[in-house]
Amino acid sequence: MANICRLDSRDPGFKATLSQLLKVDAEQDDAIEAACARILREIKAEGDTALVRLTNQFDRMNISRATELEIDRHEWLAALNSLPRLQRLALEAAAERVRSYHQHQRQNSWSYTEADGTRLGQQITPLDRVGLYVPGGKAAYPSSVLMNAIPAKVAGVDEIIMVTPTPDGIRNPIVLAAAAIAGVDRAFAVGGAQAVGALAYGTDTIPAVDKIVGPGNAYVAAAKRRVFGTVGIDMIAGPSEILIICDGKTPADWIAMDLFSQAEHDELAQAILLCDDRAYLDAVEAAIDRLLPTMPRADIIRTSLANRGALVLVKDLQEACDLSNLIAPEHLEVSVADPDALLPLIRHAGAIFMGSYSSEALGDYCAGPNHVLPTSRTARFSSPLGVYDFQKRSSLIQVSSQGAKTLGAIAGTLADGEGLHAHAASARFRLKKVFE
Amino acid sequence: MANICRLDSRDPGFKATLSQLLKVDAEQDDAIEAACARILREIKAEGDTALVRLTNQFDRMNISRATELEIDRHEWLAALNSLPRLQRLALEAAAERVRSYHQHQRQNSWSYTEADGTRLGQQITPLDRVGLYVPGGKAAYPSSVLMNAIPAKVAGVDEIIMVTPTPDGIRNPIVLAAAAIAGVDRAFAVGGAQAVGALAYGTDTIPAVDKIVGPGNAYVAAAKRRVFGTVGIDMIAGPSEILIICDGKTPADWIAMDLFSQAEHDELAQAILLCDDRAYLDAVEAAIDRLLPTMPRADIIRTSLANRGALVLVKDLQEACDLSNLIAPEHLEVSVADPDALLPLIRHAGAIFMGSYSSEALGDYCAGPNHVLPTSRTARFSSPLGVYDFQKRSSLIQVSSQGAKTLGAIAGTLADGEGLHAHAASARFRLKKVFE
């Protein structure tokens, strides 16, 4: 039996219970912080020497030179060629769909010219070099390689450097195959805070990058936070979440399995269903009880649903949308007959899955949109990983001699008001023509 | 006499000297960190009570209720009406130009439909509520109010909450006038880490926001770093910088004054000139010596130029562009006869000022583009503040029944490969029609 919490939005204590349920403990661990600070200091000071020492220590390897960490491209291609045919086709099909979707996100430079000849705009350029962290061990997901590397390549990033820990020297062939498909340029068998440090500061072997993306454990997250500013980083992800708004017309088994597909990630994952039909919630609860024993990861799912899941009876679908905006979920399934009617009511969500056929799992792998999404209510202010994360903008300002007169007068007045006299003088110098 | 360093890119030690010059000490101060952590804890736990206590303490005020902190809209309008006419016209003209430029940055939702009826896209929406920090005292810049608030309003942000410290209860009328012009919605006389905490967590008086933008001192910066994740934040700015590439054809006085306009910000500001003409560098140095004594902020300029400035002789303008890409400056003046010829060579810069009339001061106030720009080499991976910082995206995924068959097969295979069986089952459930 699953033990998932049943709530009713009409209950007086509902809001308090919900906010308790949503709470995530984001405390930073002092021991991890201290270890990361030390590791980053060592990498910065000693470069490859520290990288070799720390990798031998943490990943139980036995290398003597940092160059041994590079994973040769022949090995990726061998990994790709050794994949079962179906798996390779699926990876390639997913990559192609992800690439095709992200091409819609490419932004172009723009400018406009004013009547007096002054030209204004923005020049949009790709980042030069990006580091991609890929976890080792159980959480080594080839789909994550595709989702992080492809938008960078679509943006025009010149070089993607992948790092992935290989404890005991064991390399994951599916990850290497995915790297080959996604267009990764170089790969190194190194992980943890030491890999983040090497990417941020550069060593003789690992080139410094401009931004580091990709998921990782608490050490990787802490190290990314610390190097932010030296390099760009993507979001630090919290536990994964799904919120489902259902009108009671989707098969209950489908919705139960969608909740499972989130809950199976880990014990902290969150799966919540909002519905205005009590009988349907009963049906989903029954489906959960019936389907749970068939799941290989039943224990994780059971814990996740018991601690962080909920089946919530709402007054109507409008209220469901209001609650969804409060929760600002990473994944939102709008599993209703007419999702377009609700879409304008949705203000915050990482990804919106519209209609009963749009299960989150399709988005995780191959629908096309990115599966790296804002968690823990950050969809209120942040966006899915995208091509725009690998492009940056430079303002363009080309003032004509006539424009310099108009603008110089305004800037002069404002600079005077702020007591910045060199600003004022610099603006006013341009009121006269060159060599006048 | 100014004492600005002269460098020659042909000297063997050049790269090392340059990298020494560019170094910024970004160490975090432990005492500030501890104070901020305590202040944020107090605001989170006690809300308004702590806000009143801390504001009375740090700003030498004597209020008894937090509601007294709100600055009434009548006071802003009075401030606006009391501005000298020229200053008001200049602020309004600047605001209008900034608004008009930023309207070009607005992004729209998009979607496309595939042959099998599957629809994919992104829904783009504004943030609900934004907090704007405006420093008090000397660094109270009305232009900064315009530059931060206007892009948010253009993005469609519903409510902008401004906070600004008023030491000894003294309110800055120009800042209030700028708030009225920029479309700020509410304003509170509160600053420091306590204001950041109030905006991030919300109190009974100050509503919680989704993102906090605007410059501030070390306490404000430290507090913003700490609340990041609960809310979004803009960049933490380092010292301001200008790099000028000049072909020797711009009047030397203009270039000298452009260097001053950066150097006058503070002693850590950086102003560097690259030119391929030694005689022109001599002329600029002479202009610096001649003009410096006329500057009200001569002491700050002198220190800044002596410690962090440089006049650099380069081989040619191509090399100047290469060095510029290495430096990735916040402000780049391409003060040459044909700036369009060099533009394609520029990869990283916050703002590019093209041609001799485009002085940085014009961009600081009224050209239109934002003056909040990436500093300390972060232009390698980040962008000027813009409308895009106040919009966020939600992926849209609407899979057709036919699409669910194609995608379900791919997702099922990939989920099997990652050992995520609920994902696989959820995808495969959709291979059959509803109620089949």
CSV table of N, CA, C and O in Angstrom, one decimal, chain A residues 97 101 104-105 107 112 114 119 121-123 128 143 210 230 249 258 261 264-265 340 343 346-350 352 354 356-358 364-365 380-381 383-384 388 392-395 397 399 418 420 422-423 426 430 434-435, chain B residues 97 101 104-105 107 112 114 119 121-123 128 142-143 210 230 249 254 258 261 264-265 340 343 346-350 352 354 356-358 364-365 380-381 383-384 388 392-395 397 399 418 422-423 426 430 434-435:
chain,number,residue,atom,x,y,z
A,97,ARG,N,15.7,15.5,-32.4
A,97,ARG,CA,14.6,16.3,-32.0
A,97,ARG,C,15.0,17.4,-31.1
A,97,ARG,O,14.5,18.6,-31.2
A,101,TYR,N,14.4,21.4,-32.0
A,101,TYR,CA,13.7,22.3,-31.2
A,101,TYR,C,14.5,23.5,-30.8
A,101,TYR,O,14.1,24.7,-30.8
A,104,HIS,N,15.1,26.8,-32.8
A,104,HIS,CA,14.1,27.9,-32.7
A,104,HIS,C,14.5,28.9,-31.6
A,104,HIS,O,13.9,30.0,-31.6
A,105,GLN,N,15.4,28.6,-30.8
A,105,GLN,CA,15.8,29.5,-29.7
A,105,GLN,C,17.0,30.4,-30.1
A,105,GLN,O,17.4,31.3,-29.3
A,107,GLN,N,19.1,33.3,-31.1
A,107,GLN,CA,18.9,34.7,-31.3
A,107,GLN,C,19.9,35.4,-32.1
A,107,GLN,O,21.0,35.0,-32.2
A,112,TYR,N,19.2,49.2,-35.0
A,112,TYR,CA,18.3,50.1,-35.7
A,112,TYR,C,19.0,51.4,-35.8
A,112,TYR,O,19.8,51.7,-34.9
A,114,GLU,N,18.6,55.6,-35.9
A,114,GLU,CA,17.7,56.7,-35.7
A,114,GLU,C,17.8,57.8,-36.8
A,114,GLU,O,18.7,57.7,-37.6
A,119,ARG,N,23.2,54.7,-34.4
A,119,ARG,CA,22.8,53.3,-34.5
A,119,ARG,C,22.9,52.6,-33.2
A,119,ARG,O,23.9,52.8,-32.5
A,121,GLY,N,21.9,48.8,-30.9
A,121,GLY,CA,21.5,47.4,-31.1
A,121,GLY,C,22.2,46.5,-30.1
A,121,GLY,O,22.7,47.0,-29.0
A,122,GLN,N,22.2,45.2,-30.4
A,122,GLN,CA,22.9,44.3,-29.6
A,122,GLN,C,23.6,43.3,-30.6
A,122,GLN,O,23.0,42.8,-31.5
A,123,GLN,N,24.8,43.0,-30.3
A,123,GLN,CA,25.6,41.9,-31.0
A,123,GLN,C,25.5,40.7,-30.2
A,123,GLN,O,25.8,40.7,-29.0
A,128,ASP,N,32.8,31.1,-25.9
A,128,ASP,CA,33.9,30.4,-26.6
A,128,ASP,C,33.9,28.9,-26.2
A,128,ASP,O,34.0,28.0,-27.1
A,143,SER,N,20.9,10.9,-21.5
A,143,SER,CA,19.9,12.0,-22.0
A,143,SER,C,20.4,13.3,-21.5
A,143,SER,O,20.2,14.4,-22.1
A,210,ASP,N,34.4,29.0,-20.1
A,210,ASP,CA,33.7,30.2,-19.8
A,210,ASP,C,32.4,30.0,-18.9
A,210,ASP,O,31.9,30.9,-18.2
A,230,THR,N,34.0,33.6,-11.7
A,230,THR,CA,35.1,33.3,-12.5
A,230,THR,C,34.6,32.7,-13.8
A,230,THR,O,35.1,33.0,-14.9
A,249,LYS,N,-10.3,13.1,-16.6
A,249,LYS,CA,-10.7,12.4,-17.9
A,249,LYS,C,-9.5,11.6,-18.4
A,249,LYS,O,-9.7,10.9,-19.4
A,258,ASP,N,2.6,8.6,-14.1
A,258,ASP,CA,3.3,9.9,-14.3
A,258,ASP,C,3.8,10.4,-12.9
A,258,ASP,O,4.9,10.9,-12.8
A,261,SER,N,6.8,8.3,-12.2
A,261,SER,CA,8.0,8.6,-13.0
A,261,SER,C,8.8,9.8,-12.4
A,261,SER,O,10.0,9.9,-12.6
A,264,GLU,N,10.3,8.2,-8.8
A,264,GLU,CA,11.3,7.2,-8.8
A,264,GLU,C,12.7,7.8,-8.9
A,264,GLU,O,13.7,7.1,-8.7
A,265,HIS,N,12.8,9.1,-9.2
A,265,HIS,CA,14.1,9.7,-9.2
A,265,HIS,C,14.9,9.6,-7.9
A,265,HIS,O,16.0,9.1,-7.9
A,340,ASP,N,-5.6,24.3,-23.7
A,340,ASP,CA,-5.4,25.6,-24.2
A,340,ASP,C,-6.3,26.6,-23.4
A,340,ASP,O,-5.9,27.8,-23.3
A,343,LEU,N,-4.1,27.4,-20.3
A,343,LEU,CA,-2.7,27.9,-20.5
A,343,LEU,C,-2.5,29.4,-20.2
A,343,LEU,O,-1.6,29.7,-19.5
A,346,ILE,N,-1.6,30.0,-16.5
A,346,ILE,CA,-0.4,29.5,-16.0
A,346,ILE,C,0.7,30.5,-16.1
A,346,ILE,O,1.1,30.9,-17.2
A,347,ARG,N,1.2,31.0,-15.0
A,347,ARG,CA,2.3,32.0,-15.0
A,347,ARG,C,3.7,31.5,-14.8
A,347,ARG,O,4.6,32.0,-15.4
A,348,HIS,N,3.8,30.5,-13.9
A,348,HIS,CA,5.2,30.0,-13.6
A,348,HIS,C,5.2,28.5,-13.7
A,348,HIS,O,4.5,27.8,-12.9
A,349,ALA,N,6.1,28.0,-14.6
A,349,ALA,CA,6.3,26.5,-14.6
A,349,ALA,C,7.6,26.3,-15.5
A,349,ALA,O,7.7,27.1,-16.5
A,350,GLY,N,8.4,25.3,-15.2
A,350,GLY,CA,9.6,25.1,-16.0
A,350,GLY,C,9.1,24.6,-17.4
A,350,GLY,O,9.5,25.1,-18.4
A,352,ILE,N,5.5,22.9,-19.5
A,352,ILE,CA,4.0,22.7,-19.4
A,352,ILE,C,3.7,21.6,-20.4
A,352,ILE,O,4.0,21.7,-21.6
A,354,MET,N,0.9,19.6,-22.1
A,354,MET,CA,-0.5,19.9,-22.4
A,354,MET,C,-1.2,18.7,-22.9
A,354,MET,O,-0.8,18.1,-23.9
A,356,SER,N,-3.6,14.9,-22.3
A,356,SER,CA,-3.3,13.6,-21.7
A,356,SER,C,-2.2,12.8,-22.3
A,356,SER,O,-1.6,12.0,-21.7
A,357,TYR,N,-1.9,13.1,-23.6
A,357,TYR,CA,-0.8,12.3,-24.2
A,357,TYR,C,0.6,12.8,-23.9
A,357,TYR,O,1.6,12.2,-24.1
A,358,SER,N,0.7,14.0,-23.3
A,358,SER,CA,2.0,14.7,-23.1
A,358,SER,C,2.5,14.3,-21.7
A,358,SER,O,2.5,15.1,-20.8
A,364,ASP,N,11.3,14.3,-20.9
A,364,ASP,CA,12.6,14.0,-20.3
A,364,ASP,C,13.6,13.5,-21.4
A,364,ASP,O,14.8,13.7,-21.3
A,365,TYR,N,13.1,12.9,-22.4
A,365,TYR,CA,14.0,12.2,-23.3
A,365,TYR,C,14.0,12.8,-24.8
A,365,TYR,O,15.0,13.0,-25.3
A,380,ARG,N,9.6,30.9,-11.0
A,380,ARG,CA,9.1,32.3,-10.9
A,380,ARG,C,10.0,33.3,-11.6
A,380,ARG,O,9.6,34.4,-12.0
A,381,PHE,N,11.3,32.9,-11.6
A,381,PHE,CA,12.2,33.9,-12.2
A,381,PHE,C,13.3,33.3,-13.1
A,381,PHE,O,14.1,34.0,-13.6
A,383,SER,N,14.3,30.0,-16.2
A,383,SER,CA,13.9,29.4,-17.4
A,383,SER,C,14.6,28.0,-17.7
A,383,SER,O,15.6,27.8,-17.1
A,384,PRO,N,14.0,27.2,-18.5
A,384,PRO,CA,14.7,26.0,-18.9
A,384,PRO,C,16.1,26.3,-19.5
A,384,PRO,O,16.3,27.4,-20.1
A,388,TYR,N,19.9,30.3,-25.4
A,388,TYR,CA,20.2,31.6,-24.8
A,388,TYR,C,21.2,31.5,-23.6
A,388,TYR,O,21.8,32.5,-23.3
A,392,LYS,N,25.7,35.3,-25.5
A,392,LYS,CA,25.7,36.5,-24.6
A,392,LYS,C,25.6,37.7,-25.6
A,392,LYS,O,25.9,37.6,-26.8
A,393,ARG,N,25.3,38.8,-25.0
A,393,ARG,CA,25.0,40.0,-25.8
A,393,ARG,C,25.9,41.1,-25.4
A,393,ARG,O,26.4,41.3,-24.3
A,394,SER,N,26.3,41.9,-26.4
A,394,SER,CA,27.0,43.1,-26.2
A,394,SER,C,26.2,44.3,-26.8
A,394,SER,O,25.7,44.2,-27.9
A,395,SER,N,26.0,45.3,-26.0
A,395,SER,CA,25.2,46.5,-26.5
A,395,SER,C,26.1,47.1,-27.6
A,395,SER,O,27.3,47.2,-27.5
A,397,ILE,N,26.5,50.8,-29.6
A,397,ILE,CA,26.2,52.2,-29.5
A,397,ILE,C,27.1,52.9,-30.5
A,397,ILE,O,28.3,53.0,-30.3
A,399,VAL,N,27.1,56.5,-32.1
A,399,VAL,CA,26.5,57.8,-32.0
A,399,VAL,C,27.0,58.6,-33.2
A,399,VAL,O,28.2,58.7,-33.4
A,418,GLU,N,24.7,64.1,-10.8
A,418,GLU,CA,25.3,63.0,-10.0
A,418,GLU,C,26.7,63.3,-9.6
A,418,GLU,O,27.4,62.5,-9.0
A,420,LEU,N,29.3,63.7,-11.4
A,420,LEU,CA,30.4,63.0,-12.1
A,420,LEU,C,30.8,63.9,-13.3
A,420,LEU,O,30.3,63.9,-14.4
A,422,ALA,N,33.7,64.3,-14.9
A,422,ALA,CA,34.4,63.8,-16.1
A,422,ALA,C,33.5,63.2,-17.1
A,422,ALA,O,33.6,63.4,-18.3
A,423,HIS,N,32.4,62.6,-16.6
A,423,HIS,CA,31.3,62.1,-17.5
A,423,HIS,C,30.7,63.3,-18.2
A,423,HIS,O,30.6,63.2,-19.4
A,426,SER,N,33.2,64.6,-20.8
A,426,SER,CA,33.4,63.7,-21.9
A,426,SER,C,32.2,63.8,-22.9
A,426,SER,O,32.4,63.8,-24.1
A,430,ARG,N,31.9,66.2,-27.1
A,430,ARG,CA,31.4,65.7,-28.4
A,430,ARG,C,30.4,66.6,-28.9
A,430,ARG,O,29.8,66.4,-30.0
A,434,VAL,N,34.8,67.0,-34.5
A,434,VAL,CA,36.2,66.6,-34.4
A,434,VAL,C,37.0,67.7,-35.1
A,434,VAL,O,36.7,68.1,-36.2
A,435,PHE,N,38.2,68.0,-34.6
A,435,PHE,CA,39.1,69.0,-35.2
A,435,PHE,C,38.5,70.3,-35.5
A,435,PHE,O,39.0,71.0,-36.3
B,97,ARG,N,14.3,57.3,-24.0
B,97,ARG,CA,15.3,56.6,-24.9
B,97,ARG,C,15.6,55.2,-24.4
B,97,ARG,O,15.7,54.3,-25.2
B,101,TYR,N,14.6,51.8,-26.6
B,101,TYR,CA,15.6,50.8,-26.9
B,101,TYR,C,15.2,49.4,-26.4
B,101,TYR,O,15.3,48.4,-27.1
B,104,HIS,N,12.9,46.9,-28.0
B,104,HIS,CA,13.4,45.9,-29.0
B,104,HIS,C,13.8,44.6,-28.4
B,104,HIS,O,14.1,43.7,-29.2
B,105,GLN,N,13.9,44.5,-27.1
B,105,GLN,CA,14.4,43.3,-26.5
B,105,GLN,C,13.3,42.4,-26.0
B,105,GLN,O,13.5,41.3,-25.5
B,107,GLN,N,10.7,39.7,-25.8
B,107,GLN,CA,10.6,38.4,-26.6
B,107,GLN,C,9.2,37.9,-26.5
B,107,GLN,O,8.5,38.1,-25.5
B,112,TYR,N,5.5,25.8,-32.6
B,112,TYR,CA,5.3,25.2,-34.0
B,112,TYR,C,4.7,23.8,-33.9
B,112,TYR,O,4.8,23.2,-32.9
B,114,GLU,N,4.2,20.0,-35.5
B,114,GLU,CA,4.8,19.0,-36.4
B,114,GLU,C,3.8,18.3,-37.2
B,114,GLU,O,2.6,18.5,-37.0
B,119,ARG,N,2.6,19.8,-30.9
B,119,ARG,CA,3.0,21.2,-30.8
B,119,ARG,C,4.1,21.4,-29.8
B,119,ARG,O,3.9,20.9,-28.6
B,121,GLY,N,6.9,24.5,-28.1
B,121,GLY,CA,7.3,25.9,-28.1
B,121,GLY,C,7.7,26.4,-26.8
B,121,GLY,O,8.1,25.6,-25.9
B,122,GLN,N,7.7,27.7,-26.6
B,122,GLN,CA,8.0,28.3,-25.3
B,122,GLN,C,7.0,29.4,-25.0
B,122,GLN,O,6.7,30.3,-25.9
B,123,GLN,N,6.4,29.4,-23.8
B,123,GLN,CA,5.6,30.5,-23.4
B,123,GLN,C,6.4,31.5,-22.6
B,123,GLN,O,7.1,31.1,-21.7
B,128,ASP,N,6.4,38.4,-11.8
B,128,ASP,CA,5.3,39.0,-11.1
B,128,ASP,C,5.8,40.3,-10.4
B,128,ASP,O,5.2,41.4,-10.6
B,142,PRO,N,20.2,58.6,-9.8
B,142,PRO,CA,18.9,58.5,-10.5
B,142,PRO,C,19.0,57.7,-11.8
B,142,PRO,O,18.0,56.9,-12.1
B,143,SER,N,20.1,57.8,-12.5
B,143,SER,CA,20.2,57.0,-13.8
B,143,SER,C,20.1,55.5,-13.5
B,143,SER,O,19.6,54.8,-14.3
B,210,ASP,N,10.2,38.4,-6.6
B,210,ASP,CA,10.7,37.2,-7.3
B,210,ASP,C,12.2,37.4,-7.7
B,210,ASP,O,12.9,36.4,-7.9
B,230,THR,N,16.2,31.6,-3.4
B,230,THR,CA,14.9,32.0,-2.9
B,230,THR,C,14.3,33.0,-3.9
B,230,THR,O,13.1,33.0,-4.2
B,249,LYS,N,43.1,58.7,-34.2
B,249,LYS,CA,42.5,59.8,-35.0
B,249,LYS,C,41.5,60.6,-34.2
B,249,LYS,O,40.9,61.6,-34.7
B,254,TRP,N,39.6,64.1,-25.9
B,254,TRP,CA,38.4,63.3,-25.8
B,254,TRP,C,38.7,61.9,-25.1
B,254,TRP,O,38.0,61.5,-24.2
B,258,ASP,N,37.6,60.4,-21.6
B,258,ASP,CA,36.8,59.1,-21.5
B,258,ASP,C,37.5,58.2,-20.4
B,258,ASP,O,36.8,57.5,-19.7
B,261,SER,N,36.5,59.5,-17.1
B,261,SER,CA,35.0,59.3,-16.8
B,261,SER,C,34.9,57.9,-16.2
B,261,SER,O,33.9,57.7,-15.4
B,264,GLU,N,36.9,58.2,-12.5
B,264,GLU,CA,36.4,59.0,-11.4
B,264,GLU,C,35.4,58.2,-10.6
B,264,GLU,O,35.0,58.7,-9.5
B,265,HIS,N,34.9,57.0,-11.0
B,265,HIS,CA,33.9,56.3,-10.2
B,265,HIS,C,34.5,55.9,-8.9
B,265,HIS,O,33.9,56.2,-7.9
B,340,ASP,N,33.2,49.6,-37.9
B,340,ASP,CA,32.5,48.4,-38.5
B,340,ASP,C,33.5,47.3,-38.9
B,340,ASP,O,33.2,46.1,-38.9
B,343,LEU,N,34.4,45.4,-35.7
B,343,LEU,CA,33.3,44.8,-34.9
B,343,LEU,C,33.3,43.3,-35.0
B,343,LEU,O,33.1,42.6,-34.0
B,346,ILE,N,35.4,41.5,-32.4
B,346,ILE,CA,35.1,41.6,-31.0
B,346,ILE,C,34.2,40.5,-30.5
B,346,ILE,O,33.1,40.4,-31.0
B,347,ARG,N,34.7,39.7,-29.6
B,347,ARG,CA,33.8,38.6,-29.2
B,347,ARG,C,33.2,38.8,-27.8
B,347,ARG,O,32.1,38.4,-27.5
B,348,HIS,N,33.9,39.5,-26.9
B,348,HIS,CA,33.4,39.7,-25.5
B,348,HIS,C,33.5,41.1,-25.1
B,348,HIS,O,34.6,41.7,-24.9
B,349,ALA,N,32.3,41.8,-24.8
B,349,ALA,CA,32.3,43.1,-24.2
B,349,ALA,C,30.9,43.4,-23.7
B,349,ALA,O,29.9,42.9,-24.4
B,350,GLY,N,30.8,44.1,-22.6
B,350,GLY,CA,29.4,44.4,-22.1
B,350,GLY,C,28.7,45.4,-23.1
B,350,GLY,O,27.6,45.1,-23.6
B,352,ILE,N,29.7,48.0,-26.6
B,352,ILE,CA,30.7,48.4,-27.6
B,352,ILE,C,30.3,49.8,-28.1
B,352,ILE,O,29.2,50.0,-28.6
B,354,MET,N,31.0,52.6,-30.7
B,354,MET,CA,31.6,52.6,-32.0
B,354,MET,C,31.8,54.0,-32.5
B,354,MET,O,30.9,54.8,-32.6
B,356,SER,N,34.3,57.8,-32.8
B,356,SER,CA,34.8,58.7,-31.9
B,356,SER,C,33.7,59.5,-31.2
B,356,SER,O,34.0,60.1,-30.1
B,357,TYR,N,32.5,59.6,-31.7
B,357,TYR,CA,31.5,60.4,-31.0
B,357,TYR,C,30.8,59.6,-29.9
B,357,TYR,O,30.1,60.1,-29.1
B,358,SER,N,31.0,58.3,-29.9
B,358,SER,CA,30.3,57.4,-29.0
B,358,SER,C,31.0,57.3,-27.6
B,358,SER,O,31.7,56.3,-27.4
B,364,ASP,N,26.1,55.7,-20.5
B,364,ASP,CA,25.8,55.7,-19.1
B,364,ASP,C,24.4,56.3,-18.8
B,364,ASP,O,23.8,55.9,-17.8
B,365,TYR,N,24.1,57.3,-19.6
B,365,TYR,CA,22.9,58.1,-19.2
B,365,TYR,C,21.7,57.9,-20.2
B,365,TYR,O,20.6,57.8,-19.7
B,380,ARG,N,32.4,37.4,-20.9
B,380,ARG,CA,32.7,36.2,-21.6
B,380,ARG,C,31.4,35.3,-21.6
B,380,ARG,O,31.2,34.4,-22.5
B,381,PHE,N,30.6,35.4,-20.6
B,381,PHE,CA,29.4,34.6,-20.4
B,381,PHE,C,28.2,35.3,-20.0
B,381,PHE,O,27.1,34.6,-19.8
B,383,SER,N,25.6,39.1,-20.0
B,383,SER,CA,25.0,40.1,-20.9
B,383,SER,C,24.6,41.4,-20.1
B,383,SER,O,24.5,41.3,-18.9
B,384,PRO,N,24.4,42.5,-20.8
B,384,PRO,CA,23.8,43.7,-20.1
B,384,PRO,C,22.5,43.3,-19.5
B,384,PRO,O,21.8,42.4,-20.0
B,388,TYR,N,15.0,40.7,-21.1
B,388,TYR,CA,15.1,39.3,-20.9
B,388,TYR,C,15.4,38.9,-19.5
B,388,TYR,O,15.2,37.7,-19.1
B,392,LYS,N,10.6,35.2,-18.2
B,392,LYS,CA,11.1,33.8,-18.1
B,392,LYS,C,10.2,33.0,-19.0
B,392,LYS,O,9.2,33.4,-19.5
B,393,ARG,N,10.8,31.8,-19.3
B,393,ARG,CA,10.2,30.9,-20.3
B,393,ARG,C,9.7,29.6,-19.7
B,393,ARG,O,10.3,29.1,-18.7
B,394,SER,N,8.6,29.1,-20.2
B,394,SER,CA,8.1,27.8,-19.9
B,394,SER,C,8.0,27.0,-21.2
B,394,SER,O,7.4,27.5,-22.1
B,395,SER,N,8.6,25.8,-21.2
B,395,SER,CA,8.5,25.0,-22.4
B,395,SER,C,7.1,24.5,-22.5
B,395,SER,O,6.4,24.3,-21.6
B,397,ILE,N,4.8,21.6,-24.4
B,397,ILE,CA,4.8,20.3,-25.0
B,397,ILE,C,3.4,19.8,-25.1
B,397,ILE,O,2.8,19.4,-24.1
B,399,VAL,N,1.7,16.8,-27.0
B,399,VAL,CA,1.9,15.7,-27.9
B,399,VAL,C,0.6,15.2,-28.4
B,399,VAL,O,-0.4,15.0,-27.7
B,418,GLU,N,18.4,3.8,-18.9
B,418,GLU,CA,18.8,4.6,-17.7
B,418,GLU,C,18.2,3.9,-16.4
B,418,GLU,O,18.3,4.4,-15.3
B,422,ALA,N,9.5,3.5,-14.4
B,422,ALA,CA,8.2,4.3,-14.4
B,422,ALA,C,8.2,5.2,-15.5
B,422,ALA,O,7.1,5.4,-16.1
B,423,HIS,N,9.4,5.8,-15.9
B,423,HIS,CA,9.4,6.7,-17.0
B,423,HIS,C,9.0,5.9,-18.3
B,423,HIS,O,8.2,6.3,-19.1
B,426,SER,N,5.3,5.0,-18.2
B,426,SER,CA,4.5,6.2,-18.5
B,426,SER,C,4.5,6.6,-19.9
B,426,SER,O,3.4,6.9,-20.5
B,430,ARG,N,1.1,5.6,-23.3
B,430,ARG,CA,0.5,6.5,-24.3
B,430,ARG,C,0.6,5.9,-25.7
B,430,ARG,O,0.2,6.6,-26.7
B,434,VAL,N,-6.5,6.7,-25.6
B,434,VAL,CA,-7.3,6.8,-24.3
B,434,VAL,C,-8.5,5.9,-24.4
B,434,VAL,O,-9.2,5.9,-25.5
B,435,PHE,N,-8.8,5.2,-23.4
B,435,PHE,CA,-10.1,4.4,-23.3
B,435,PHE,C,-10.1,3.3,-24.4
B,435,PHE,O,-11.2,2.9,-24.8
